[in-house]
C-alpha cells in the first residue's frame, strides 16, 4: 500500500537514507525506471531535491492523490514543459538562497520529442537544472507507441512490423548545446552510475543524464532480465557509456568488446524485434561507424 501523505518536512531536515521511491508505487515488475530511481535516491544522501516529472510512466508511479510513492516534493508537468517548470523552481530556490537541487525526471517521449523545445531552451540558457531521461524507447504510459528513441526494427503499437528509422542520438544533441555535463548511465555498472549521479548533483548549470531503461511490457522481455539486457547492450557496443564535458571533451567509461554473440542475445531476449527480422549483422556496421565517430572525439 502507498503511504499516506506525510507532514511537510523542511528541506533541511530531510534525513539521509530516506527512499526516493517508496513501496506501493504502481510501476511494473522489472521496470528499469524503478531501478534507476532507487540508484539515484541512494546518491542523494539527504540533499534537498525537488522533482519535475512530465507525462510519462513516472507521473503515475506515485499513485492517486492524496497518496504518493515519492519521498520528495514533486511537480507533475505537461509533456512539453518539464524543463521550463524546473527552470522556474531553480530560479526561485536561488533567489531564496535555498540549497535545493531541481531534477527533471522524464521519459524518452517527453525528452526526445514533445519536450525538446523547452529542453533545448533551458540547455541553451545553461539553467541550473539536472535533467534525467530514463529511456525505455517507447511511449509506455500511453499505449506503447514509437518515439524517436525507439530503435530500428522494434515493434510498437504504431510500428507493428518494426520501426523503419534509426534512433536519435540524444547525447549528441545535448552536447551540441555545449552544456557543462552530459553522460550516459548503465544500470548494469552501478559504481560508474553512482559516480555520475553524484557528479551531476554536485555540478552547477545544465546537466543531462541518459539512462537506458528496460521495459518488460514494451520490450516483451522477462522482468528479471533487465540488468542482463543492459549489460549485453553495453558489451556489444550498442549502448556506449560515456561522458561529455562542455560539449567537446568525450570520455569513454566502459570499453565494449563488440561481441556479435552478445548483440544477438540482446535481440533474441526481446519479442519486439522478431517481426522485423533485425539481426546482429544488420546493426553491426552502424555500431562500428558510431564508435569510430566517438573515438575521433575522445
mmCIF file of C-alpha atoms in Angstrom:
data_model
loop_
_atom_site.group_PDB
_atom_site.id
_atom_site.type_symbol
_atom_site.label_atom_id
_atom_site.label_comp_id
_atom_site.label_asym_id
_atom_site.label_seq_id
_atom_site.Cartn_x
_atom_site.Cartn_y
_atom_site.Cartn_z
ATOM 1 C CA UNK A 1 0.000 0.000 0.000
ATOM 2 C CA UNK A 2 1.141 3.558 -0.616
ATOM 3 C CA UNK A 3 1.984 5.695 2.359
ATOM 4 C CA UNK A 4 -0.442 8.347 3.484
ATOM 5 C CA UNK A 5 0.724 11.861 2.763
ATOM 6 C CA UNK A 6 3.152 12.914 5.481
ATOM 7 C CA UNK A 7 3.568 16.231 7.207
ATOM 8 C CA UNK A 8 5.637 18.715 5.304
ATOM 9 C CA UNK A 9 9.297 18.378 6.305
ATOM 10 C CA UNK A 10 11.545 21.397 5.822
ATOM 11 C CA UNK A 11 14.095 20.640 3.162
ATOM 12 C CA UNK A 12 16.994 20.990 5.602
ATOM 13 C CA UNK A 13 15.516 18.193 7.769
ATOM 14 C CA UNK A 14 15.241 15.584 5.035
ATOM 15 C CA UNK A 15 17.080 12.581 6.506
ATOM 16 C CA UNK A 16 19.727 10.671 4.590
ATOM 17 C CA UNK A 17 18.656 7.192 3.601
ATOM 18 C CA UNK A 18 15.025 8.092 3.140
ATOM 19 C CA UNK A 19 13.979 6.289 -0.081
ATOM 20 C CA UNK A 20 13.205 8.350 -3.144
ATOM 21 C CA UNK A 21 10.753 5.722 -4.442
ATOM 22 C CA UNK A 22 8.759 4.169 -1.633
ATOM 23 C CA UNK A 23 6.853 0.842 -1.509
ATOM 24 C CA UNK A 24 3.390 0.915 -3.009
ATOM 25 C CA UNK A 25 4.343 2.557 -6.305
ATOM 26 C CA UNK A 26 2.462 1.446 -9.405
ATOM 27 C CA UNK A 27 5.441 0.551 -11.606
ATOM 28 C CA UNK A 28 5.508 -2.785 -13.415
ATOM 29 C CA UNK A 29 7.709 -5.616 -12.193
ATOM 30 C CA UNK A 30 11.190 -5.336 -13.673
ATOM 31 C CA UNK A 31 10.732 -1.642 -14.556
ATOM 32 C CA UNK A 32 14.101 -0.075 -15.310
ATOM 33 C CA UNK A 33 12.844 3.303 -14.141
ATOM 34 C CA UNK A 34 12.237 1.872 -10.651
ATOM 35 C CA UNK A 35 15.810 0.559 -10.523
ATOM 36 C CA UNK A 36 17.163 3.895 -11.725
ATOM 37 C CA UNK A 37 15.138 5.846 -9.159
ATOM 38 C CA UNK A 38 16.442 3.693 -6.324
ATOM 39 C CA UNK A 39 20.028 4.006 -7.523
ATOM 40 C CA UNK A 40 19.664 7.770 -7.883
ATOM 41 C CA UNK A 41 17.947 8.036 -4.484
ATOM 42 C CA UNK A 42 20.882 6.354 -2.753
ATOM 43 C CA UNK A 43 23.208 9.083 -4.031
ATOM 44 C CA UNK A 44 21.073 11.938 -2.733
ATOM 45 C CA UNK A 45 22.470 11.432 0.789
ATOM 46 C CA UNK A 46 19.895 13.703 2.368
ATOM 47 C CA UNK A 47 20.275 16.539 -0.151
ATOM 48 C CA UNK A 48 17.064 18.526 -0.605
ATOM 49 C CA UNK A 49 15.609 17.754 -4.027
ATOM 50 C CA UNK A 50 12.554 18.784 -5.993
ATOM 51 C CA UNK A 51 11.437 16.567 -8.872
ATOM 52 C CA UNK A 52 9.659 17.698 -12.020
ATOM 53 C CA UNK A 53 8.006 14.826 -13.892
ATOM 54 C CA UNK A 54 6.160 15.289 -17.196
ATOM 55 C CA UNK A 55 3.531 12.914 -18.526
ATOM 56 C CA UNK A 56 5.239 9.511 -18.543
ATOM 57 C CA UNK A 57 5.304 6.296 -16.518
ATOM 58 C CA UNK A 58 6.997 8.238 -13.720
ATOM 59 C CA UNK A 59 3.958 10.507 -13.458
ATOM 60 C CA UNK A 60 1.668 7.638 -12.471
ATOM 61 C CA UNK A 61 4.183 5.829 -10.270
ATOM 62 C CA UNK A 62 3.181 7.917 -7.268
ATOM 63 C CA UNK A 63 -0.400 6.607 -7.166
ATOM 64 C CA UNK A 64 -3.540 8.672 -6.801
ATOM 65 C CA UNK A 65 -3.902 11.745 -4.598
ATOM 66 C CA UNK A 66 -3.542 12.082 -1.582
ATOM 67 C CA UNK A 67 -1.066 9.195 -1.647
ATOM 68 C CA UNK A 68 2.456 9.373 -3.004
ATOM 69 C CA UNK A 69 5.241 6.877 -3.511
ATOM 70 C CA UNK A 70 7.841 9.627 -3.874
ATOM 71 C CA UNK A 71 9.844 10.689 -0.837
ATOM 72 C CA UNK A 72 10.482 14.217 -2.126
ATOM 73 C CA UNK A 73 8.311 17.086 -3.390
ATOM 74 C CA UNK A 74 7.165 16.507 -6.990
ATOM 75 C CA UNK A 75 5.632 18.781 -9.618
ATOM 76 C CA UNK A 76 3.839 16.972 -12.443
ATOM 77 C CA UNK A 77 4.028 18.898 -15.701
ATOM 78 C CA UNK A 78 2.724 18.598 -19.223
ATOM 79 C CA UNK A 79 4.722 16.631 -21.775
ATOM 80 C CA UNK A 80 6.187 19.796 -23.241
ATOM 81 C CA UNK A 81 7.105 21.847 -20.194
ATOM 82 C CA UNK A 82 9.283 19.986 -17.631
ATOM 83 C CA UNK A 83 12.468 21.914 -18.353
ATOM 84 C CA UNK A 84 10.583 25.227 -18.183
ATOM 85 C CA UNK A 85 8.934 24.289 -14.868
ATOM 86 C CA UNK A 86 12.287 23.147 -13.471
ATOM 87 C CA UNK A 87 13.835 26.439 -14.572
ATOM 88 C CA UNK A 88 11.279 28.351 -12.510
ATOM 89 C CA UNK A 89 11.832 26.191 -9.428
ATOM 90 C CA UNK A 90 15.610 26.505 -9.700
ATOM 91 C CA UNK A 91 15.463 30.276 -10.034
ATOM 92 C CA UNK A 92 13.149 30.618 -7.030
ATOM 93 C CA UNK A 93 15.489 28.420 -4.971
ATOM 94 C CA UNK A 94 18.408 30.624 -5.995
ATOM 95 C CA UNK A 95 16.526 33.801 -5.079
ATOM 96 C CA UNK A 96 15.721 32.338 -1.655
ATOM 97 C CA UNK A 97 19.297 31.064 -1.239
ATOM 98 C CA UNK A 98 17.975 27.538 -0.676
ATOM 99 C CA UNK A 99 20.292 24.573 -1.387
ATOM 100 C CA UNK A 100 17.647 22.703 -3.373
ATOM 101 C CA UNK A 101 18.667 20.654 -6.388
ATOM 102 C CA UNK A 102 15.972 20.647 -9.060
ATOM 103 C CA UNK A 103 15.753 17.471 -11.125
ATOM 104 C CA UNK A 104 13.659 16.683 -14.198
ATOM 105 C CA UNK A 105 12.799 13.001 -14.367
ATOM 106 C CA UNK A 106 11.388 12.331 -17.834
ATOM 107 C CA UNK A 107 10.804 9.503 -20.269
ATOM 108 C CA UNK A 108 12.073 9.387 -23.820
ATOM 109 C CA UNK A 109 8.885 10.707 -25.422
ATOM 110 C CA UNK A 110 8.894 13.833 -23.271
ATOM 111 C CA UNK A 111 12.609 14.288 -23.900
ATOM 112 C CA UNK A 112 13.377 13.275 -27.483
ATOM 113 C CA UNK A 113 10.102 14.524 -28.946
ATOM 114 C CA UNK A 114 7.423 16.596 -27.215
ATOM 115 C CA UNK A 115 9.593 18.276 -24.594
ATOM 116 C CA UNK A 116 12.535 19.021 -26.876
ATOM 117 C CA UNK A 117 11.618 22.703 -27.268
ATOM 118 C CA UNK A 118 11.795 23.609 -23.576
ATOM 119 C CA UNK A 119 14.672 21.183 -23.006
ATOM 120 C CA UNK A 120 16.742 22.849 -25.714
ATOM 121 C CA UNK A 121 15.876 26.326 -24.447
ATOM 122 C CA UNK A 122 16.851 25.540 -20.847
ATOM 123 C CA UNK A 123 20.081 23.915 -22.003
ATOM 124 C CA UNK A 124 20.937 26.899 -24.211
ATOM 125 C CA UNK A 125 20.443 29.247 -21.214
ATOM 126 C CA UNK A 126 22.507 26.858 -19.037
ATOM 127 C CA UNK A 127 19.845 26.793 -16.332
ATOM 128 C CA UNK A 128 20.852 25.204 -13.023
ATOM 129 C CA UNK A 129 18.844 22.006 -13.642
ATOM 130 C CA UNK A 130 19.696 18.315 -13.695
ATOM 131 C CA UNK A 131 17.677 16.634 -16.453
ATOM 132 C CA UNK A 132 17.498 12.835 -16.315
ATOM 133 C CA UNK A 133 15.930 10.897 -19.174
ATOM 134 C CA UNK A 134 15.013 7.298 -18.420
ATOM 135 C CA UNK A 135 14.764 5.863 -21.912
ATOM 136 C CA UNK A 136 12.549 2.800 -22.316
ATOM 137 C CA UNK A 137 12.405 3.503 -26.069
ATOM 138 C CA UNK A 138 8.626 3.738 -26.178
ATOM 139 C CA UNK A 139 5.659 5.859 -25.086
ATOM 140 C CA UNK A 140 4.985 3.328 -22.338
ATOM 141 C CA UNK A 141 2.324 5.272 -20.473
ATOM 142 C CA UNK A 142 0.029 5.900 -23.437
ATOM 143 C CA UNK A 143 -0.138 2.504 -25.079
ATOM 144 C CA UNK A 144 3.351 1.749 -26.322
ATOM 145 C CA UNK A 145 3.719 3.966 -29.399
ATOM 146 C CA UNK A 146 7.063 4.588 -31.071
ATOM 147 C CA UNK A 147 9.145 7.596 -30.125
ATOM 148 C CA UNK A 148 12.269 8.925 -31.815
ATOM 149 C CA UNK A 149 14.152 6.922 -29.164
ATOM 150 C CA UNK A 150 12.711 3.645 -30.453
ATOM 151 C CA UNK A 151 15.472 1.665 -32.168
ATOM 152 C CA UNK A 152 15.466 0.375 -35.719
ATOM 153 C CA UNK A 153 13.305 -2.717 -36.133
ATOM 154 C CA UNK A 154 11.497 -2.535 -32.779
ATOM 155 C CA UNK A 155 7.773 -3.275 -32.955
ATOM 156 C CA UNK A 156 5.437 -0.859 -31.145
ATOM 157 C CA UNK A 157 1.691 -0.298 -31.309
ATOM 158 C CA UNK A 158 2.249 2.329 -34.014
ATOM 159 C CA UNK A 159 5.012 0.388 -35.829
ATOM 160 C CA UNK A 160 3.678 -3.174 -35.593
ATOM 161 C CA UNK A 161 6.184 -4.666 -38.049
ATOM 162 C CA UNK A 162 9.158 -2.717 -36.723
ATOM 163 C CA UNK A 163 10.259 0.917 -36.776
ATOM 164 C CA UNK A 164 11.999 1.776 -40.064
ATOM 165 C CA UNK A 165 14.032 4.722 -38.723
ATOM 166 C CA UNK A 166 17.145 4.649 -36.560
ATOM 167 C CA UNK A 167 17.211 6.018 -33.020
ATOM 168 C CA UNK A 168 18.006 9.673 -32.407
ATOM 169 C CA UNK A 169 21.421 10.323 -30.810
ATOM 170 C CA UNK A 170 20.200 12.348 -27.831
ATOM 171 C CA UNK A 171 23.637 12.734 -26.213
ATOM 172 C CA UNK A 172 24.995 14.301 -29.397
ATOM 173 C CA UNK A 173 22.008 16.653 -29.478
ATOM 174 C CA UNK A 174 22.618 17.762 -25.887
ATOM 175 C CA UNK A 175 26.379 18.029 -26.395
ATOM 176 C CA UNK A 176 25.706 20.417 -29.267
ATOM 177 C CA UNK A 177 24.271 22.814 -26.661
ATOM 178 C CA UNK A 178 27.742 22.946 -25.000
ATOM 179 C CA UNK A 179 26.220 22.157 -21.599
ATOM 180 C CA UNK A 180 28.691 21.553 -18.739
ATOM 181 C CA UNK A 181 27.955 17.852 -18.328
ATOM 182 C CA UNK A 182 26.186 15.113 -20.283
ATOM 183 C CA UNK A 183 26.554 11.388 -19.718
ATOM 184 C CA UNK A 184 25.013 8.011 -20.429
ATOM 185 C CA UNK A 185 24.330 5.762 -17.433
ATOM 186 C CA UNK A 186 24.346 1.955 -17.405
ATOM 187 C CA UNK A 187 22.230 0.332 -14.704
ATOM 188 C CA UNK A 188 24.456 -2.744 -15.092
ATOM 189 C CA UNK A 189 27.504 -0.733 -13.941
ATOM 190 C CA UNK A 190 26.396 0.630 -10.553
ATOM 191 C CA UNK A 191 29.736 2.155 -9.484
ATOM 192 C CA UNK A 192 30.004 4.210 -12.660
ATOM 193 C CA UNK A 193 26.306 5.110 -12.398
ATOM 194 C CA UNK A 194 26.643 6.245 -8.782
ATOM 195 C CA UNK A 195 29.653 8.395 -9.588
ATOM 196 C CA UNK A 196 27.769 10.104 -12.407
ATOM 197 C CA UNK A 197 24.718 10.720 -10.242
ATOM 198 C CA UNK A 198 26.897 12.324 -7.544
ATOM 199 C CA UNK A 199 28.818 14.393 -10.064
ATOM 200 C CA UNK A 200 25.659 15.623 -11.759
ATOM 201 C CA UNK A 201 24.079 16.537 -8.424
ATOM 202 C CA UNK A 202 27.145 18.454 -7.295
ATOM 203 C CA UNK A 203 27.698 20.364 -10.534
ATOM 204 C CA UNK A 204 26.074 23.668 -11.481
ATOM 205 C CA UNK A 205 24.480 24.690 -14.734
ATOM 206 C CA UNK A 206 22.521 22.411 -17.040
ATOM 207 C CA UNK A 207 23.371 18.719 -16.720
ATOM 208 C CA UNK A 208 21.890 15.844 -18.708
ATOM 209 C CA UNK A 209 21.916 12.129 -17.916
ATOM 210 C CA UNK A 210 20.624 9.432 -20.253
ATOM 211 C CA UNK A 211 19.607 6.051 -18.803
ATOM 212 C CA UNK A 212 18.686 3.060 -20.968
ATOM 213 C CA UNK A 213 15.714 1.694 -19.011
ATOM 214 C CA UNK A 214 14.343 -1.802 -19.708
ATOM 215 C CA UNK A 215 10.564 -2.017 -20.075
ATOM 216 C CA UNK A 216 9.375 -5.656 -19.920
ATOM 217 C CA UNK A 217 5.948 -4.659 -21.267
ATOM 218 C CA UNK A 218 7.224 -2.753 -24.291
ATOM 219 C CA UNK A 219 10.362 -4.795 -24.886
ATOM 220 C CA UNK A 220 8.418 -8.051 -24.469
ATOM 221 C CA UNK A 221 11.127 -9.427 -22.223
ATOM 222 C CA UNK A 222 11.233 -11.203 -18.889
ATOM 223 C CA UNK A 223 11.100 -8.791 -15.909
ATOM 224 C CA UNK A 224 14.104 -10.495 -14.321
ATOM 225 C CA UNK A 225 16.290 -9.956 -17.420
ATOM 226 C CA UNK A 226 16.502 -6.144 -17.362
ATOM 227 C CA UNK A 227 20.022 -5.742 -15.979
ATOM 228 C CA UNK A 228 21.294 -8.571 -18.184
ATOM 229 C CA UNK A 229 19.869 -6.814 -21.241
ATOM 230 C CA UNK A 230 21.663 -3.596 -20.333
ATOM 231 C CA UNK A 231 24.915 -5.491 -19.804
ATOM 232 C CA UNK A 232 24.578 -7.084 -23.255
ATOM 233 C CA UNK A 233 23.805 -3.713 -24.866
ATOM 234 C CA UNK A 234 26.983 -2.247 -23.354
ATOM 235 C CA UNK A 235 29.101 -5.316 -24.135
ATOM 236 C CA UNK A 236 28.059 -5.317 -27.787
ATOM 237 C CA UNK A 237 28.695 -1.589 -28.237
ATOM 238 C CA UNK A 238 25.021 -0.861 -28.867
ATOM 239 C CA UNK A 239 24.823 1.408 -25.804
ATOM 240 C CA UNK A 240 28.005 3.490 -25.343
ATOM 241 C CA UNK A 241 28.731 4.503 -21.731
ATOM 242 C CA UNK A 242 30.465 7.859 -21.781
ATOM 243 C CA UNK A 243 30.652 11.438 -20.515
ATOM 244 C CA UNK A 244 30.813 14.694 -22.454
ATOM 245 C CA UNK A 245 32.026 17.874 -20.741
ATOM 246 C CA UNK A 246 31.317 21.309 -22.191
ATOM 247 C CA UNK A 247 30.064 19.643 -25.348
ATOM 248 C CA UNK A 248 33.563 18.752 -26.521
ATOM 249 C CA UNK A 249 35.526 16.590 -24.112
ATOM 250 C CA UNK A 250 34.394 12.974 -24.553
ATOM 251 C CA UNK A 251 35.426 10.276 -22.072
ATOM 252 C CA UNK A 252 34.549 6.636 -22.708
ATOM 253 C CA UNK A 253 33.839 4.964 -19.371
ATOM 254 C CA UNK A 254 33.243 1.337 -20.372
ATOM 255 C CA UNK A 255 35.043 -0.332 -23.263
ATOM 256 C CA UNK A 256 32.833 -2.802 -25.161
ATOM 257 C CA UNK A 257 34.175 -5.945 -26.782
ATOM 258 C CA UNK A 258 31.817 -5.610 -29.786
ATOM 259 C CA UNK A 259 30.581 -9.136 -29.300
ATOM 260 C CA UNK A 260 28.230 -10.277 -32.056
ATOM 261 C CA UNK A 261 27.103 -13.048 -29.732
ATOM 262 C CA UNK A 262 26.095 -10.501 -27.068
ATOM 263 C CA UNK A 263 24.261 -8.423 -29.671
ATOM 264 C CA UNK A 264 22.404 -11.465 -30.999
ATOM 265 C CA UNK A 265 21.466 -12.476 -27.458
ATOM 266 C CA UNK A 266 20.250 -8.935 -26.710
ATOM 267 C CA UNK A 267 17.907 -9.082 -29.714
ATOM 268 C CA UNK A 268 16.741 -12.646 -29.102
ATOM 269 C CA UNK A 269 15.751 -11.965 -25.485
ATOM 270 C CA UNK A 270 13.152 -9.399 -26.628
ATOM 271 C CA UNK A 271 9.994 -10.102 -28.582
ATOM 272 C CA UNK A 272 9.851 -6.614 -30.097
ATOM 273 C CA UNK A 273 12.499 -7.385 -32.764
ATOM 274 C CA UNK A 274 11.052 -10.665 -34.019
ATOM 275 C CA UNK A 275 8.714 -9.360 -36.714
ATOM 276 C CA UNK A 276 11.241 -7.030 -38.346
ATOM 277 C CA UNK A 277 13.968 -9.653 -38.529
ATOM 278 C CA UNK A 278 16.662 -7.194 -37.441
ATOM 279 C CA UNK A 279 19.827 -9.163 -36.692
ATOM 280 C CA UNK A 280 23.258 -8.509 -35.250
ATOM 281 C CA UNK A 281 24.643 -8.433 -38.806
ATOM 282 C CA UNK A 282 22.194 -5.651 -39.733
ATOM 283 C CA UNK A 283 23.254 -3.498 -36.761
ATOM 284 C CA UNK A 284 26.968 -4.227 -36.648
ATOM 285 C CA UNK A 285 28.139 -1.728 -39.306
ATOM 286 C CA UNK A 286 26.149 1.120 -37.785
ATOM 287 C CA UNK A 287 27.593 0.351 -34.335
ATOM 288 C CA UNK A 288 31.159 0.348 -35.655
ATOM 289 C CA UNK A 289 30.630 3.598 -37.548
ATOM 290 C CA UNK A 290 29.231 5.260 -34.413
ATOM 291 C CA UNK A 291 32.197 4.122 -32.366
ATOM 292 C CA UNK A 292 34.646 5.371 -34.968
ATOM 293 C CA UNK A 293 32.990 8.776 -34.589
ATOM 294 C CA UNK A 294 33.206 8.566 -30.773
ATOM 295 C CA UNK A 295 36.912 7.590 -30.930
ATOM 296 C CA UNK A 296 37.682 10.663 -33.002
ATOM 297 C CA UNK A 297 36.000 12.861 -30.360
ATOM 298 C CA UNK A 298 37.566 11.193 -27.302
#
